[in-house]
Coordinates of C-alpha atoms in Angstrom, one line a residue:
Chain A
M1 CA 64.1 131.9 103.0
T2 CA 67.0 132.7 100.7
F3 CA 67.9 130.3 97.9
Q4 CA 71.1 129.6 99.8
E5 CA 69.0 128.4 102.8
I6 CA 66.9 126.3 100.7
I7 CA 70.1 124.5 99.4
F8 CA 71.5 124.1 103.0
W9 CA 68.2 122.6 104.3
F10 CA 68.0 120.3 101.4
F11 CA 71.5 119.1 101.8
S12 CA 71.1 118.9 105.6
A13 CA 68.0 116.8 105.3
V14 CA 69.6 114.4 102.8
L15 CA 72.8 114.1 105.1
V16 CA 70.7 113.2 108.2
F17 CA 68.6 110.7 106.2
A18 CA 71.7 109.1 104.7
A19 CA 73.6 109.1 108.1
L20 CA 70.5 107.6 109.7
R21 CA 70.4 104.8 107.1
V22 CA 74.1 103.9 107.4
I23 CA 73.3 102.7 110.8
T24 CA 69.8 101.2 110.2
A25 CA 70.3 99.5 106.9
R26 CA 70.2 95.7 107.2
N27 CA 72.4 95.2 104.2
P28 CA 76.0 96.3 104.8
V29 CA 76.5 97.2 101.1
H30 CA 73.6 99.4 101.3
A31 CA 74.9 100.9 104.4
A32 CA 78.3 101.7 102.8
L33 CA 76.5 103.2 99.8
F34 CA 74.5 105.5 102.2
L35 CA 77.8 106.5 103.7
V36 CA 79.0 107.5 100.1
L37 CA 75.8 109.7 99.9
A38 CA 76.6 111.2 103.3
F39 CA 80.1 112.1 102.2
C40 CA 78.8 113.6 98.9
T41 CA 76.2 115.7 100.6
S42 CA 78.5 117.0 103.3
A43 CA 81.0 117.9 100.5
G44 CA 78.1 120.0 99.1
L45 CA 77.7 121.7 102.4
W46 CA 81.4 122.4 102.7
I47 CA 81.5 123.9 99.3
Q48 CA 78.7 126.1 100.3
L49 CA 80.9 127.4 103.2
E50 CA 83.4 128.4 100.6
A51 CA 85.6 125.6 101.5
E52 CA 85.8 124.2 98.1
F53 CA 89.2 122.6 98.3
L54 CA 88.1 120.5 101.4
G55 CA 84.8 119.5 99.7
I56 CA 86.4 118.3 96.6
A57 CA 89.1 116.7 98.6
L58 CA 86.5 114.9 100.6
I59 CA 85.0 113.5 97.4
L60 CA 88.3 112.6 95.9
V61 CA 90.0 110.9 98.9
Y62 CA 87.0 109.4 100.8
V63 CA 84.5 108.7 98.0
G64 CA 86.9 108.0 95.3
A65 CA 89.4 105.8 97.2
V66 CA 88.6 105.0 100.9
M67 CA 85.0 104.0 100.3
V68 CA 85.8 102.0 97.1
L69 CA 88.2 99.9 99.1
F70 CA 85.7 99.8 101.9
L71 CA 82.8 98.5 99.6
F72 CA 85.4 96.1 98.1
V73 CA 85.8 94.4 101.5
V74 CA 82.3 94.7 102.6
M75 CA 81.0 93.1 99.2
M76 CA 83.2 90.2 99.9
L77 CA 82.2 89.6 103.6
D78 CA 79.8 86.8 104.2
I79 CA 77.8 88.5 107.1
N80 CA 75.8 86.5 109.5
I81 CA 73.3 88.8 111.2
E82 CA 72.4 86.3 113.8
R83 CA 75.9 86.0 115.1
L84 CA 76.4 89.9 114.9
R85 CA 73.4 90.1 117.3
Q86 CA 74.7 87.6 119.9
G87 CA 77.2 90.1 121.3
F88 CA 74.7 92.9 121.7
W89 CA 74.4 92.9 125.6
S90 CA 78.1 92.4 126.2
Y91 CA 78.9 95.5 123.9
L92 CA 76.2 97.6 125.4
P93 CA 78.1 99.4 128.1
V94 CA 81.0 100.3 125.9
G95 CA 78.8 101.5 123.1
G96 CA 76.5 103.3 125.5
L97 CA 79.5 105.3 127.0
V98 CA 80.7 106.4 123.6
A99 CA 77.2 107.5 122.7
A100 CA 77.0 109.4 125.8
L101 CA 80.3 111.1 125.2
L102 CA 79.2 111.9 121.5
V103 CA 76.0 113.6 122.7
V104 CA 77.7 115.6 125.3
E105 CA 80.3 116.7 122.5
M106 CA 77.5 117.7 120.2
A107 CA 75.5 119.5 123.0
L108 CA 78.8 121.5 123.6
V109 CA 78.9 122.5 119.9
L110 CA 75.2 123.0 119.2
G111 CA 74.6 124.8 122.5
G112 CA 76.8 127.6 121.5
P113 CA 74.1 130.3 122.0
W114 CA 73.2 128.9 125.4
F115 CA 77.0 129.7 126.4
G116 CA 76.7 133.3 125.0
L117 CA 78.6 132.6 121.7
G118 CA 75.5 133.6 119.7
E119 CA 77.0 137.1 119.5
A120 CA 80.0 135.9 117.6
P121 CA 80.4 137.9 114.1
R122 CA 79.7 136.1 110.9
P123 CA 83.1 135.8 109.0
A124 CA 83.5 138.4 106.2
P125 CA 82.8 136.8 102.8
A126 CA 85.9 136.1 100.8
P127 CA 86.8 138.6 98.2
E128 CA 86.7 138.2 94.5
G129 CA 89.4 136.1 93.0
Y130 CA 90.3 134.5 96.3
S131 CA 91.4 131.0 95.8
N132 CA 90.9 128.6 98.7
T133 CA 93.3 126.1 97.4
K134 CA 96.1 128.6 97.0
E135 CA 95.7 130.0 100.4
L136 CA 95.6 126.7 102.0
G137 CA 98.9 125.6 100.2
R138 CA 100.5 129.0 101.3
L139 CA 99.6 128.4 104.9
I140 CA 100.7 124.8 105.0
Y141 CA 104.1 125.3 103.3
T142 CA 105.0 128.6 105.2
D143 CA 103.4 128.9 108.6
Y144 CA 102.6 125.4 109.3
V145 CA 105.5 123.8 107.4
Y146 CA 106.8 121.7 110.6
P147 CA 103.4 120.4 111.8
F148 CA 102.7 119.5 108.2
E149 CA 105.9 117.6 107.6
L150 CA 105.5 116.0 110.9
A151 CA 102.0 114.7 110.0
A152 CA 103.4 113.6 106.6
V153 CA 106.2 111.6 108.1
I154 CA 103.9 109.9 110.5
L155 CA 101.7 109.0 107.8
L156 CA 104.6 107.5 106.0
V157 CA 105.7 105.5 109.0
A158 CA 102.0 104.2 109.2
I159 CA 102.2 103.0 105.5
V160 CA 105.5 101.4 106.0
A161 CA 104.3 99.7 109.2
A162 CA 101.0 98.6 107.4
I163 CA 103.0 97.0 104.7
A164 CA 105.4 95.4 107.0
L165 CA 102.8 93.9 109.1
T166 CA 100.7 92.4 106.3
L167 CA 103.5 91.4 104.0
R168 CA 103.8 87.6 103.6
R169 CA 106.7 86.4 101.8
R170 CA 105.7 83.8 99.4
K171 CA 108.2 81.1 98.9
S172 CA 109.4 81.0 95.4
S173 CA 108.3 77.8 94.0
G174 CA 111.1 77.9 91.3
R175 CA 108.6 77.9 88.6
Q176 CA 107.6 81.7 88.8
M177 CA 109.9 84.0 86.9
D178 CA 110.7 87.5 87.7
V179 CA 108.0 89.5 86.1
A180 CA 110.6 92.1 84.8
Q181 CA 112.2 89.3 82.8
Q182 CA 108.8 88.1 81.6
V183 CA 107.6 91.3 80.1
Q184 CA 111.2 92.0 78.6
V185 CA 110.9 88.9 76.5
K186 CA 111.3 89.3 72.7
R187 CA 109.7 87.2 69.9
A188 CA 113.0 85.8 69.2
D189 CA 113.3 84.2 72.5
R190 CA 110.2 82.2 72.1
V191 CA 109.6 81.5 68.4
R192 CA 112.1 80.3 65.8
M193 CA 111.2 81.3 62.4
V194 CA 112.1 78.5 59.9
S195 CA 112.2 79.1 56.3
M196 CA 110.2 76.2 54.6
P197 CA 110.1 76.3 50.9
A198 CA 107.0 75.0 49.4
V199 CA 107.3 71.3 48.2
K200 CA 104.8 69.2 46.2
E201 CA 104.0 66.0 48.2
D202 CA 104.6 62.7 46.7
K203 CA 101.1 61.0 46.2
V204 CA 102.2 57.5 47.5
E205 CA 103.9 59.1 50.7
A206 CA 100.7 61.1 51.5
K207 CA 98.6 57.7 51.5
E208 CA 101.0 56.0 53.7
E209 CA 100.7 59.1 56.1
G210 CA 96.8 58.7 56.0
G211 CA 96.9 55.2 56.7
K212 CA 99.0 55.5 59.9
Chain B
M1 CA 73.2 137.4 64.7
I2 CA 72.8 134.8 67.5
D3 CA 72.4 137.7 70.0
T4 CA 69.5 139.2 68.2
L5 CA 68.0 135.9 67.8
L6 CA 68.2 135.3 71.8
V7 CA 66.4 138.6 72.7
Y8 CA 62.9 137.4 72.2
P9 CA 63.3 134.2 74.5
Q10 CA 65.2 136.3 77.0
Q11 CA 62.3 138.7 77.3
L12 CA 59.8 135.9 77.5
L13 CA 61.5 133.9 80.1
G14 CA 62.7 136.7 82.1
P15 CA 64.5 135.5 85.4
L16 CA 64.2 131.9 84.3
W17 CA 66.4 132.7 81.3
P18 CA 69.9 131.9 82.7
T19 CA 68.9 128.5 83.8
V20 CA 67.1 127.7 80.6
W21 CA 70.0 129.0 78.5
L22 CA 72.5 126.9 80.5
L23 CA 70.2 123.8 80.1
V24 CA 70.3 124.3 76.4
K25 CA 73.9 124.6 76.3
I26 CA 74.3 121.4 78.4
L27 CA 72.0 119.6 76.1
A28 CA 73.9 120.7 72.9
L29 CA 77.0 119.4 74.5
I30 CA 75.5 116.0 75.2
V31 CA 74.0 115.8 71.7
V32 CA 77.3 116.5 70.3
L33 CA 79.1 114.0 72.6
M34 CA 76.5 111.4 71.7
V35 CA 77.1 111.9 67.9
V36 CA 80.9 111.7 68.7
F37 CA 80.4 108.6 70.6
A38 CA 78.4 107.0 67.8
Y39 CA 81.2 107.6 65.3
V40 CA 84.0 106.6 67.5
T41 CA 82.5 103.1 67.8
Y42 CA 82.1 103.2 64.0
A43 CA 85.9 104.4 63.8
E44 CA 86.9 101.7 66.1
R45 CA 85.4 99.0 64.0
K46 CA 86.7 100.5 60.9
I47 CA 90.3 101.1 62.0
I48 CA 90.8 97.9 63.8
G49 CA 89.4 96.1 60.7
F50 CA 91.8 97.9 58.6
I51 CA 94.6 97.0 61.0
Q52 CA 93.7 93.3 60.9
L53 CA 93.1 93.4 57.2
R54 CA 89.2 93.3 57.4
I55 CA 86.8 95.7 55.9
G56 CA 84.7 96.4 59.0
P57 CA 81.1 97.5 58.8
N58 CA 80.0 98.1 55.4
R59 CA 76.4 97.3 54.8
V60 CA 74.2 99.9 56.4
G61 CA 74.5 103.1 54.4
P62 CA 77.5 104.2 52.2
L63 CA 80.7 102.8 53.7
G64 CA 78.5 101.6 56.7
L65 CA 78.2 105.2 58.0
I66 CA 74.6 104.6 59.3
Q67 CA 75.9 101.5 61.1
P68 CA 76.0 103.1 64.7
W69 CA 72.4 104.3 64.3
A70 CA 71.2 100.8 63.4
D71 CA 73.1 99.5 66.5
A72 CA 71.5 102.0 68.8
V73 CA 68.0 101.1 67.5
K74 CA 68.7 97.4 68.0
L75 CA 70.0 98.0 71.5
L76 CA 66.9 100.3 72.4
T77 CA 64.3 97.5 71.3
K78 CA 66.0 94.7 73.2
E79 CA 64.6 93.5 76.5
I80 CA 66.3 94.3 79.7
V81 CA 66.6 91.2 81.8
V82 CA 67.0 91.4 85.3
P83 CA 68.6 88.4 86.8
T84 CA 67.0 86.4 89.6
G85 CA 68.2 87.5 93.2
A86 CA 69.7 90.7 91.6
N87 CA 69.1 93.8 93.6
K88 CA 66.8 95.5 91.1
L89 CA 67.2 99.0 92.3
L90 CA 71.0 98.9 92.4
F91 CA 71.1 97.0 89.1
I92 CA 69.3 99.8 87.2
T93 CA 71.2 102.5 89.1
A94 CA 74.7 101.2 88.3
P95 CA 74.9 102.1 84.5
S96 CA 73.3 105.5 85.0
L97 CA 75.9 106.2 87.8
A98 CA 78.7 105.3 85.5
F99 CA 77.3 107.4 82.6
M100 CA 76.5 110.3 85.1
M101 CA 80.1 110.5 86.2
A102 CA 81.4 110.4 82.7
I103 CA 79.3 113.3 81.8
A104 CA 79.8 115.4 85.0
A105 CA 83.4 115.8 84.3
W106 CA 82.7 117.9 81.2
A107 CA 81.4 120.8 83.3
V108 CA 84.9 122.1 83.6
V109 CA 86.5 121.2 80.4
P110 CA 87.1 124.3 78.3
F111 CA 86.9 124.4 74.6
S112 CA 88.4 127.9 74.2
P113 CA 89.3 130.6 76.5
E114 CA 85.5 131.5 76.8
A115 CA 83.6 128.5 76.0
V116 CA 83.6 126.6 79.3
F117 CA 80.5 125.7 81.4
S118 CA 82.3 126.5 84.8
N119 CA 85.7 128.1 84.8
I120 CA 86.4 127.1 88.4
D121 CA 89.8 127.6 90.1
A122 CA 89.8 124.1 91.3
G123 CA 89.0 122.6 87.9
L124 CA 91.8 119.9 88.0
L125 CA 90.9 118.7 91.4
Y126 CA 87.3 118.5 90.4
L127 CA 88.2 116.4 87.3
L128 CA 90.4 114.0 89.5
A129 CA 87.3 113.7 91.9
M130 CA 84.8 112.9 89.0
T131 CA 86.9 110.4 87.3
S132 CA 87.6 108.5 90.5
L133 CA 83.9 108.4 90.9
G134 CA 83.5 106.2 87.7
V135 CA 84.4 103.0 89.4
Y136 CA 81.2 103.1 91.5
G137 CA 79.0 102.2 88.4
V138 CA 81.3 99.1 87.7
L139 CA 81.4 98.1 91.4
I140 CA 77.7 98.3 92.0
A141 CA 76.9 96.6 88.8
G142 CA 79.1 93.7 89.6
W143 CA 77.6 93.2 93.1
A144 CA 73.9 93.9 92.2
S145 CA 74.1 91.3 89.4
N146 CA 74.2 88.4 91.8
S147 CA 76.7 86.7 89.5
K148 CA 80.2 85.5 90.2
Y149 CA 81.7 86.5 86.9
A150 CA 80.2 90.0 87.2
F151 CA 81.5 90.2 90.7
L152 CA 85.0 89.1 90.0
G153 CA 85.0 91.7 87.2
S154 CA 84.0 94.5 89.4
L155 CA 86.6 93.6 92.0
R156 CA 89.2 93.5 89.5
S157 CA 88.3 96.9 88.1
A158 CA 88.1 98.5 91.6
A159 CA 91.6 97.4 92.5
Q160 CA 92.9 98.6 89.0
I161 CA 91.3 101.9 89.0
V162 CA 92.3 102.8 92.6
S163 CA 96.0 101.9 91.8
Y164 CA 96.2 103.8 88.6
E165 CA 94.5 106.7 89.9
I166 CA 97.5 107.5 92.2
A167 CA 99.9 107.5 89.2
M168 CA 97.4 109.7 87.3
G169 CA 97.1 112.1 90.3
F170 CA 100.7 112.5 90.4
A171 CA 101.1 113.2 86.8
L172 CA 98.5 115.9 87.3
V173 CA 100.5 117.3 90.2
G174 CA 103.4 117.7 87.7
V175 CA 101.0 119.8 85.5
L176 CA 99.8 122.1 88.2
M177 CA 103.4 122.6 89.2
A178 CA 104.4 123.6 85.6
A179 CA 101.2 125.7 85.1
Q180 CA 101.2 127.2 88.5
S181 CA 97.4 126.8 88.4
L182 CA 94.5 124.4 88.9
N183 CA 92.5 126.2 86.3
L184 CA 92.2 124.4 83.0
V185 CA 92.1 127.5 81.0
Q186 CA 95.0 129.0 82.7
I187 CA 97.0 125.6 82.1
V188 CA 96.5 125.8 78.6
Q189 CA 97.5 129.5 78.5
A190 CA 100.7 128.7 80.4
Q191 CA 101.7 126.5 77.3
Q192 CA 101.5 129.5 75.1
G193 CA 105.2 129.9 74.6
G194 CA 106.7 131.3 71.3
A195 CA 107.9 127.9 70.1
G196 CA 104.7 126.2 69.0
L197 CA 104.5 122.6 69.9
L198 CA 107.9 122.7 71.8
S199 CA 106.4 125.0 74.5
W200 CA 103.6 122.4 75.4
F201 CA 103.9 120.7 78.6
W202 CA 104.6 117.3 76.9
V203 CA 108.3 118.3 76.7
P204 CA 109.3 119.2 80.1
L205 CA 106.8 116.6 81.6
F206 CA 107.4 113.9 79.1
P207 CA 107.6 110.9 81.6
L208 CA 104.3 112.2 83.2
F209 CA 102.6 112.6 79.7
V210 CA 103.3 109.0 79.0
V211 CA 102.2 107.8 82.5
Y212 CA 99.1 109.8 82.3
L213 CA 98.2 108.5 78.8
I214 CA 98.8 104.9 79.7
S215 CA 96.9 105.4 83.2
G216 CA 94.0 107.0 81.0
V217 CA 93.8 103.7 79.2
A218 CA 93.7 101.7 82.3
E219 CA 91.3 104.0 84.1
T220 CA 88.8 103.6 81.2
N221 CA 89.2 99.8 81.3
R222 CA 90.3 99.8 77.6
A223 CA 92.5 97.1 76.1
P224 CA 95.1 96.1 77.0
F225 CA 94.0 96.8 80.5
D226 CA 90.4 95.6 80.0
V227 CA 90.6 92.7 82.7
A228 CA 87.2 93.9 84.2
E229 CA 85.7 92.6 80.9
G230 CA 88.2 89.8 80.2
E231 CA 85.9 87.8 78.0
S232 CA 88.2 85.0 77.8
E233 CA 88.4 84.3 81.6
I234 CA 85.2 86.0 83.0
V235 CA 82.8 86.2 80.0
A236 CA 82.1 90.0 80.0
G237 CA 83.0 90.9 83.5
F238 CA 80.9 93.4 85.3
H239 CA 78.3 93.9 82.6
V240 CA 77.8 90.1 81.8
E241 CA 74.0 90.2 83.2
Y242 CA 73.2 93.4 81.3
S243 CA 71.3 93.6 78.1
G244 CA 69.7 96.1 75.8
M245 CA 69.7 99.8 76.9
A246 CA 71.2 99.0 80.2
F247 CA 74.3 97.6 78.6
S248 CA 74.4 100.3 76.2
V249 CA 74.6 103.0 78.8
F250 CA 77.6 101.2 80.2
F251 CA 79.0 101.2 76.6
M252 CA 78.4 104.8 76.4
A253 CA 80.0 105.5 79.7
E254 CA 83.1 103.8 78.5
Y255 CA 83.4 105.8 75.5
M256 CA 82.4 109.1 77.0
N257 CA 85.4 108.4 79.5
M258 CA 87.7 107.6 76.5
I259 CA 86.8 110.9 74.8
L260 CA 87.1 112.7 78.1
I261 CA 90.7 111.3 78.8
A262 CA 91.7 112.1 75.1
M263 CA 90.5 115.7 75.6
L264 CA 92.3 116.1 78.9
T265 CA 95.5 114.7 77.5
A266 CA 95.2 117.4 74.7
L267 CA 94.4 120.1 77.0
L268 CA 97.0 119.4 79.7
F269 CA 100.0 118.1 77.8
L270 CA 99.5 119.0 74.2
G271 CA 98.4 122.7 74.4
G272 CA 94.7 122.4 74.0
W273 CA 93.4 124.8 71.4
L274 CA 97.0 126.2 70.9
S275 CA 98.6 125.8 67.3
P276 CA 101.6 123.6 66.9
F277 CA 103.3 126.3 64.8
P278 CA 104.8 129.4 66.1
A279 CA 102.4 132.4 66.1
S280 CA 104.5 134.1 63.3
V281 CA 103.4 131.5 60.8
P282 CA 100.4 133.0 58.9
A283 CA 97.0 131.2 59.1
L284 CA 98.4 128.0 60.7
G285 CA 99.8 129.9 63.8
A286 CA 96.4 130.8 65.0
A287 CA 94.8 129.0 68.0
G288 CA 91.5 127.5 67.6
L289 CA 88.9 124.8 68.5
H290 CA 90.1 122.7 65.3
W291 CA 93.4 122.1 66.9
L292 CA 91.9 120.8 70.1
V293 CA 89.7 118.5 68.0
L294 CA 92.7 117.4 65.9
K295 CA 94.6 116.6 69.1
A296 CA 91.8 114.8 71.1
G297 CA 91.2 112.8 67.7
F298 CA 94.8 111.7 67.6
I299 CA 94.7 110.5 71.1
L300 CA 91.4 108.6 70.6
F301 CA 93.0 107.1 67.6
C302 CA 95.9 105.9 69.9
F303 CA 93.3 104.3 72.1
L304 CA 92.1 102.3 69.0
W305 CA 95.5 101.5 67.8
F306 CA 96.5 100.1 71.3
R307 CA 93.7 97.8 71.2
A308 CA 94.6 96.4 67.9
T309 CA 98.0 96.1 68.7
F310 CA 98.7 94.6 72.2
P311 CA 97.4 91.5 73.9
R312 CA 95.6 91.8 77.2
Y313 CA 97.8 92.2 80.2
R314 CA 98.0 89.5 82.9
Y315 CA 96.5 90.9 86.1
D316 CA 99.6 90.7 88.3
Q317 CA 101.5 92.6 85.5
I318 CA 98.9 95.4 85.5
M319 CA 99.3 95.7 89.3
R320 CA 103.1 95.7 88.9
L321 CA 103.1 98.3 86.2
G322 CA 101.0 100.8 88.3
W323 CA 102.6 100.3 91.6
K324 CA 106.2 99.6 91.0
I325 CA 106.8 101.5 87.7
F326 CA 104.5 104.4 87.3
I327 CA 104.3 105.6 90.9
P328 CA 108.1 105.6 91.4
V329 CA 108.4 107.4 87.9
T330 CA 105.9 110.1 88.7
L331 CA 107.3 110.7 92.2
V332 CA 110.8 111.1 90.9
W333 CA 109.9 113.4 88.0
I334 CA 107.9 115.7 90.5
V335 CA 111.3 116.1 92.4
V336 CA 113.2 116.6 89.3
L337 CA 110.5 119.2 88.1
G338 CA 110.6 121.1 91.3
A339 CA 114.5 121.4 91.2
W340 CA 114.3 122.2 87.6
M341 CA 111.8 125.0 88.1
Q342 CA 114.2 126.8 90.4
T343 CA 116.8 127.0 87.8
P344 CA 117.1 129.3 84.8
L345 CA 117.0 126.2 82.6
W346 CA 113.2 126.3 83.1
I347 CA 111.9 128.1 80.1
W348 CA 108.4 127.1 79.8
W349 CA 106.7 129.5 82.1
K350 CA 107.8 133.1 83.1

């Protein structure tokens, strides 16, 4: 077994374990953290496949942003395990169908040798100085520029739609100032400096003040 | 001389040598970082002391110079209390996770064209990925402590870091456009114009430079953006339940991140190890590690200066600054930069 294979099997074992724990962990926060582990290990596998841009992007986008927000929500949920279990039988048919579909799909991919695809040649290793990122950028902005721009516009529409759907216009109570005005405030707007020359207090007057 | 000294262990260890040598180098970097960390905490107390007309630490050793080590001993000998109902495993993991991410980013930070652990092509992406993982330590700490204050602090921190990461990422997009590379060594070398400090990227990327610097302060949870700690509202935020060494690991992670951001600002916008004087000036015009240290030191000083100068931002104002000001500014400047680079007016890179 070469060193590369050892790394591959190690990462795969961790990935399978983490993925299993995502669905078996009782605590939803633990499940989300195992999902983070699964993303990190699969990023390692991708980097081993010479797809370093995708590997790092997976960490950056999914682990660094998506999962943080996911955890954020999961941590605030008050999950009642009993109530979750109630719907088990009614969801079983749909869930079973999806599971069966997934098994068929995986069998199609993993059963490549059975369909005679085992003879497919191994891709040539990338030459020295080959930059995955540069090559991907070049392809996206030349050969695939229209599909790429289309995907970007669709995502933009999705962003606008998500904001439009969840936007709640708060009724202005009249007390809340515009933040832009708040932060532009100067000292002179709030405090008036008064020059007070020091004076000696008259003793009798001071006693009267104290008596009041 | 070093080469001849290394011959003997090289023969002794044989094939294990590269791994051992790498580990030795990593250890050396971490030791240096620890010492820098210790004296940044000392500098922070002294500088803020001077700004506020106090003296700062002055009891342990001459000028209080031994103070950081006294603090370290104190923290090491304190008990670590795990609160009732806390998730013990995650409670202990959280600080190490925060520290790990702060250290991992140093793998691609170059100190000179040769002195870099891993001179990878996607260096900038790797850095962005690693700095975005730092939030996990805070998030897990807040949840695992089983305390409302800690939890509120971690929620604030998560929202804040995710928001500022976008502006930071866009600022880095500007840098990689100007440098035409994601490799940190090449980014510094692209700033090697003839004009000394005017050929660095802070001139053409000035708005991005400012956004990056301020987002860096927000990303490391430093004042005036330290609402995750906010001792006036939520006592000490995410690390309210931590004591002894567990707390000090969080503390170290925060300072390591600060040093990292200072270093990156120096590398990406201030020309790294390049001299601020044109190459024609004798002696001063030569590039070297001392310039990098000076620049990073100045940025670190700014971090402390900010803390002593500005009151803490209100939470909604932080969010407004990140989303409504920084992101539009960076987006506009990327477009301006793209157009500018197509014209002969662009003189920074040939």
